[in-house]
mmCIF file of C-alpha atoms in Angstrom:
data_model
loop_
_atom_site.group_PDB
_atom_site.id
_atom_site.type_symbol
_atom_site.label_atom_id
_atom_site.label_comp_id
_atom_site.label_asym_id
_atom_site.label_seq_id
_atom_site.Cartn_x
_atom_site.Cartn_y
_atom_site.Cartn_z
ATOM 1 C CA MET A 17 -11.984 10.604 7.593
ATOM 2 C CA PRO A 18 -10.511 13.906 5.274
ATOM 3 C CA LYS A 19 -12.977 15.456 2.483
ATOM 4 C CA ILE A 20 -10.533 13.872 -0.210
ATOM 5 C CA ASP A 21 -11.020 10.672 0.985
ATOM 6 C CA ASN A 22 -14.244 10.304 1.678
ATOM 7 C CA MET A 23 -14.871 11.714 -2.103
ATOM 8 C CA LEU A 24 -12.622 8.684 -3.315
ATOM 9 C CA ALA A 25 -14.074 6.479 -1.240
ATOM 10 C CA ILE A 26 -17.671 6.995 -3.040
ATOM 11 C CA LEU A 27 -16.153 7.334 -6.437
ATOM 12 C CA TRP A 28 -14.787 3.551 -5.151
ATOM 13 C CA MET A 29 -17.834 2.409 -4.274
ATOM 14 C CA LEU A 30 -19.792 3.616 -7.790
ATOM 15 C CA ARG A 31 -16.598 2.066 -9.191
ATOM 16 C CA SER A 32 -18.639 -1.231 -8.373
ATOM 17 C CA GLY A 33 -21.024 -1.229 -11.066
ATOM 18 C CA GLU A 34 -23.963 -1.380 -9.066
ATOM 19 C CA LYS A 35 -26.352 0.845 -8.211
ATOM 20 C CA ILE A 36 -26.206 2.433 -4.945
ATOM 21 C CA THR A 37 -28.263 4.750 -2.900
ATOM 22 C CA ALA A 38 -26.807 8.042 -1.160
ATOM 23 C CA LYS A 39 -28.177 6.254 2.481
ATOM 24 C CA GLN A 40 -26.528 3.093 1.487
ATOM 25 C CA ILE A 41 -23.154 5.556 1.330
ATOM 26 C CA SER A 42 -23.878 7.640 4.274
ATOM 27 C CA GLU A 43 -24.546 4.344 6.427
ATOM 28 C CA LYS A 44 -21.283 2.389 4.795
ATOM 29 C CA LEU A 45 -18.859 5.424 5.267
ATOM 30 C CA GLU A 46 -21.231 6.845 8.516
ATOM 31 C CA MET A 47 -21.421 10.436 7.391
ATOM 32 C CA ASN A 48 -24.542 12.672 6.771
ATOM 33 C CA ILE A 49 -26.777 12.015 3.670
ATOM 34 C CA ARG A 50 -26.477 15.622 3.080
ATOM 35 C CA THR A 51 -22.698 15.155 2.852
ATOM 36 C CA VAL A 52 -22.980 12.520 0.685
ATOM 37 C CA TYR A 53 -24.829 14.851 -1.534
ATOM 38 C CA ARG A 54 -22.753 17.851 -1.506
ATOM 39 C CA TYR A 55 -19.650 15.222 -2.013
ATOM 40 C CA ILE A 56 -21.393 13.351 -5.051
ATOM 41 C CA ASP A 57 -22.175 16.839 -6.311
ATOM 42 C CA THR A 58 -18.665 18.075 -5.896
ATOM 43 C CA ILE A 59 -17.079 14.629 -7.644
ATOM 44 C CA SER A 60 -19.663 15.382 -10.661
ATOM 45 C CA THR A 61 -18.406 19.163 -11.181
ATOM 46 C CA SER A 62 -15.427 17.587 -11.712
ATOM 47 C CA GLY A 63 -16.324 15.614 -14.595
ATOM 48 C CA VAL A 64 -16.781 12.012 -13.335
ATOM 49 C CA PRO A 65 -19.744 11.045 -15.156
ATOM 50 C CA ILE A 66 -22.396 10.109 -12.562
ATOM 51 C CA ILE A 67 -25.436 8.870 -13.597
ATOM 52 C CA SER A 68 -28.500 9.923 -10.845
ATOM 53 C CA GLU A 69 -31.772 7.628 -11.283
ATOM 54 C CA PRO A 70 -34.786 8.994 -9.112
ATOM 55 C CA GLY A 71 -37.658 7.024 -7.283
ATOM 56 C CA HIS A 72 -37.722 4.095 -5.578
ATOM 57 C CA ASN A 73 -35.352 2.037 -7.173
ATOM 58 C CA GLY A 74 -33.181 4.888 -8.191
ATOM 59 C CA GLY A 75 -29.497 5.596 -7.137
ATOM 60 C CA TYR A 76 -26.057 6.606 -8.102
ATOM 61 C CA THR A 77 -23.593 4.661 -10.836
ATOM 62 C CA LEU A 78 -21.123 5.465 -13.268
ATOM 63 C CA LEU A 79 -20.647 5.852 -17.166
ATOM 64 C CA ASN A 80 -19.863 2.334 -17.976
ATOM 65 C CA ASN A 81 -16.460 3.703 -19.984
ATOM 66 C CA PHE A 82 -15.490 5.754 -17.041
ATOM 67 C CA ILE A 83 -15.380 2.463 -14.962
ATOM 68 C CA GLU A 84 -12.492 1.237 -17.390
ATOM 69 C CA ALA A 85 -10.898 4.184 -16.827
ATOM 70 C CA PRO A 86 -7.411 3.218 -15.202
ATOM 71 C CA LEU A 87 -7.797 5.414 -11.771
ATOM 72 C CA PHE A 88 -8.738 2.269 -10.691
ATOM 73 C CA PHE A 89 -6.828 -0.962 -9.938
ATOM 74 C CA ASP A 90 -8.419 -4.527 -11.786
ATOM 75 C CA PHE A 91 -8.584 -7.675 -10.170
ATOM 76 C CA GLU A 92 -5.401 -8.761 -10.713
ATOM 77 C CA GLU A 93 -3.677 -5.341 -9.609
ATOM 78 C CA GLN A 94 -5.349 -5.557 -6.749
ATOM 79 C CA THR A 95 -4.403 -9.447 -6.116
ATOM 80 C CA SER A 96 -0.415 -8.430 -7.053
ATOM 81 C CA LEU A 97 -0.557 -5.842 -4.753
ATOM 82 C CA PHE A 98 -2.133 -7.867 -1.628
ATOM 83 C CA HIS A 99 0.381 -10.836 -2.541
ATOM 84 C CA ALA A 100 3.038 -8.122 -2.389
ATOM 85 C CA ALA A 101 2.177 -6.605 0.788
ATOM 86 C CA VAL A 102 2.857 -10.734 2.149
ATOM 87 C CA PHE A 103 6.254 -11.000 0.516
ATOM 88 C CA ALA A 104 7.542 -7.033 2.241
ATOM 89 C CA GLU A 105 5.589 -8.297 5.928
ATOM 90 C CA GLU A 106 7.792 -11.695 5.275
ATOM 91 C CA ALA A 107 11.139 -9.710 4.594
ATOM 92 C CA GLY A 108 10.991 -7.470 7.197
ATOM 93 C CA TYR A 109 9.671 -4.681 4.897
ATOM 94 C CA TYR A 110 10.214 -1.151 6.774
ATOM 95 C CA GLY A 111 6.959 0.483 5.161
ATOM 96 C CA GLY A 112 4.346 -2.157 6.624
ATOM 97 C CA GLU A 113 2.642 0.269 8.157
ATOM 98 C CA ALA A 114 2.116 2.490 5.164
ATOM 99 C CA LEU A 115 1.454 -0.207 3.368
ATOM 100 C CA ASN A 116 -1.310 -2.264 5.219
ATOM 101 C CA ARG A 117 -3.006 1.238 5.358
ATOM 102 C CA ALA A 118 -3.128 1.015 1.537
ATOM 103 C CA ILE A 119 -4.094 -2.462 1.574
ATOM 104 C CA SER A 120 -7.029 -1.923 3.829
ATOM 105 C CA LYS A 121 -8.496 1.013 1.706
ATOM 106 C CA LEU A 122 -8.424 -1.785 -1.325
ATOM 107 C CA SER A 123 -10.380 -4.028 1.162
ATOM 108 C CA LYS A 124 -12.970 -1.261 2.427
ATOM 109 C CA TYR A 125 -14.042 -0.159 -1.105
ATOM 110 C CA SER A 126 -14.140 -3.021 -2.593
ATOM 111 C CA ASN A 127 -17.600 -4.814 -3.509
ATOM 112 C CA GLN A 128 -18.192 -8.344 -2.513
ATOM 113 C CA GLU A 129 -17.397 -10.123 -5.446
ATOM 114 C CA GLN A 130 -13.881 -8.544 -5.537
ATOM 115 C CA GLU A 131 -13.253 -9.266 -1.870
ATOM 116 C CA THR A 132 -14.055 -12.809 -2.131
ATOM 117 C CA LYS A 133 -12.237 -13.182 -5.606
ATOM 118 C CA ILE A 134 -8.981 -11.747 -3.913
ATOM 119 C CA ASN A 135 -9.380 -13.211 -0.666
ATOM 120 C CA GLN A 136 -9.432 -17.054 -2.706
ATOM 121 C CA HIS A 137 -6.254 -15.519 -4.529
ATOM 122 C CA LEU A 138 -4.403 -14.452 -0.908
ATOM 123 C CA THR A 139 -5.140 -17.418 0.828
ATOM 124 C CA SER A 140 -3.447 -19.803 -2.239
ATOM 125 C CA LEU A 141 0.040 -18.145 -1.336
ATOM 126 C CA GLU A 142 2.399 -18.129 1.689
ATOM 127 C CA VAL A 143 5.281 -17.137 2.232
ATOM 128 C CA ILE A 144 7.630 -18.949 4.813
ATOM 129 C CA SER A 145 10.594 -17.528 6.012
ATOM 130 C CA ARG A 146 12.710 -18.078 9.126
ATOM 131 C CA LEU A 147 12.118 -15.347 11.580
ATOM 132 C CA SER A 148 14.608 -12.865 13.013
ATOM 133 C CA SER A 149 14.421 -12.232 16.680
ATOM 134 C CA LEU A 150 15.721 -8.771 16.329
ATOM 135 C CA SER A 151 13.165 -6.361 14.309
ATOM 136 C CA ILE A 152 15.498 -4.780 11.723
ATOM 137 C CA GLU A 153 12.763 -2.246 10.456
ATOM 138 C CA PRO A 154 14.029 0.738 12.083
ATOM 139 C CA PHE A 155 17.389 0.269 10.739
ATOM 140 C CA LEU A 156 16.282 -0.146 7.282
ATOM 141 C CA LYS A 157 14.241 3.200 7.439
ATOM 142 C CA GLU A 158 17.248 4.691 8.665
ATOM 143 C CA LEU A 159 19.422 3.768 5.816
ATOM 144 C CA GLU A 160 16.625 3.956 3.382
ATOM 145 C CA GLN A 161 15.975 7.931 4.852
ATOM 146 C CA ALA A 162 20.276 8.056 4.607
ATOM 147 C CA VAL A 163 20.192 6.976 0.555
ATOM 148 C CA ALA A 164 17.457 9.137 -0.229
ATOM 149 C CA ASP A 165 19.015 12.086 1.307
ATOM 150 C CA GLY A 166 22.583 11.291 0.835
ATOM 151 C CA TYR A 167 23.923 10.916 4.169
ATOM 152 C CA SER A 168 26.354 9.198 5.922
ATOM 153 C CA VAL A 169 25.419 6.699 8.738
ATOM 154 C CA LYS A 170 27.941 5.034 11.702
ATOM 155 C CA ILE A 171 27.054 1.208 11.478
ATOM 156 C CA LEU A 172 28.438 -1.502 14.205
ATOM 157 C CA TYR A 173 29.479 -4.981 12.527
ATOM 158 C CA HIS A 174 31.058 -8.121 12.769
ATOM 159 C CA LYS A 175 33.161 -9.235 9.808
ATOM 160 C CA SER A 176 32.936 -12.601 8.704
ATOM 161 C CA GLY A 177 34.320 -15.045 11.349
ATOM 162 C CA GLU A 178 35.289 -12.568 13.643
ATOM 163 C CA LYS A 179 33.445 -12.178 17.417
ATOM 164 C CA GLN A 180 34.957 -8.516 17.796
ATOM 165 C CA LEU A 181 32.840 -5.564 16.387
ATOM 166 C CA ASN A 182 34.068 -3.127 14.258
ATOM 167 C CA TYR A 183 32.309 0.687 13.536
ATOM 168 C CA ARG A 184 31.992 2.034 10.317
ATOM 169 C CA LEU A 185 31.048 5.288 8.616
ATOM 170 C CA VAL A 186 28.970 4.377 5.488
ATOM 171 C CA ASP A 187 27.035 6.183 3.018
ATOM 172 C CA PRO A 188 24.772 3.952 1.697
ATOM 173 C CA TYR A 189 23.522 4.641 -2.069
ATOM 174 C CA ARG A 190 21.260 1.321 -2.280
ATOM 175 C CA ILE A 191 19.403 -1.380 -0.383
ATOM 176 C CA ILE A 192 19.033 -4.709 -1.709
ATOM 177 C CA TYR A 193 17.188 -7.942 -0.618
ATOM 178 C CA TRP A 194 18.386 -10.768 -1.914
ATOM 179 C CA ASN A 195 18.266 -14.248 -1.019
ATOM 180 C CA ASN A 196 15.990 -13.559 2.196
ATOM 181 C CA LYS A 197 19.091 -11.113 3.173
ATOM 182 C CA TRP A 198 19.097 -7.167 3.551
ATOM 183 C CA TYR A 199 21.892 -5.449 1.755
ATOM 184 C CA VAL A 200 23.565 -2.001 1.925
ATOM 185 C CA MET A 201 25.593 -1.314 -0.950
ATOM 186 C CA ASP A 202 28.381 1.502 0.268
ATOM 187 C CA PHE A 203 30.577 3.914 -1.064
ATOM 188 C CA VAL A 204 34.048 3.639 0.107
ATOM 189 C CA ILE A 205 37.682 5.722 -1.112
ATOM 190 C CA LEU A 206 38.942 2.227 -1.787
ATOM 191 C CA GLY A 207 35.908 0.772 -3.664
ATOM 192 C CA MET A 208 32.652 -0.519 -3.174
ATOM 193 C CA ILE A 209 31.595 -2.915 -0.100
ATOM 194 C CA SER A 210 28.545 -4.423 1.146
ATOM 195 C CA VAL A 211 27.133 -5.090 4.151
ATOM 196 C CA VAL A 212 24.183 -8.356 5.377
ATOM 197 C CA LEU A 213 22.028 -6.551 7.744
ATOM 198 C CA GLU A 214 20.737 -9.748 10.017
#
């Protein structure tokens, strides 16, 4: 794990509000305890108010008002992100892998109480959609890139009620997910068309 990820992980662990020792951090993140001390020193030097309590019952915590800083997601924000991931997966969202990595980081650095509450809310939501036999994820990625970079894409499609396949060069400007279908909005010389991705 890169240095910045490790420091964010330590910061996330300190954010729980409970005292945590360098040994606990080193075990959880599978790193040398001296590395933990260096990272904590670096975090502290950057302006994060870390409280260090020496002794048998010692450990590290963050100053209370820093815990409320907007750098972190509160419970409702975390739950919303988890729910969004569920919806995105069912819609065939093309960024699923990156979204799953982000969700995994949220899970990894949540304390037990946070994780339990989030799981209770997650299990209360289920999204049921018709599953397509063909994954459209690669097409969505390509179309999103075309929209972002402003280039044309050649598509093969059926006109409504026809069996014949048609080719068309499209200049997509937006991808829309509506009513369980993905749409591509396209600029054409004579007006605007929309293509349904199925």
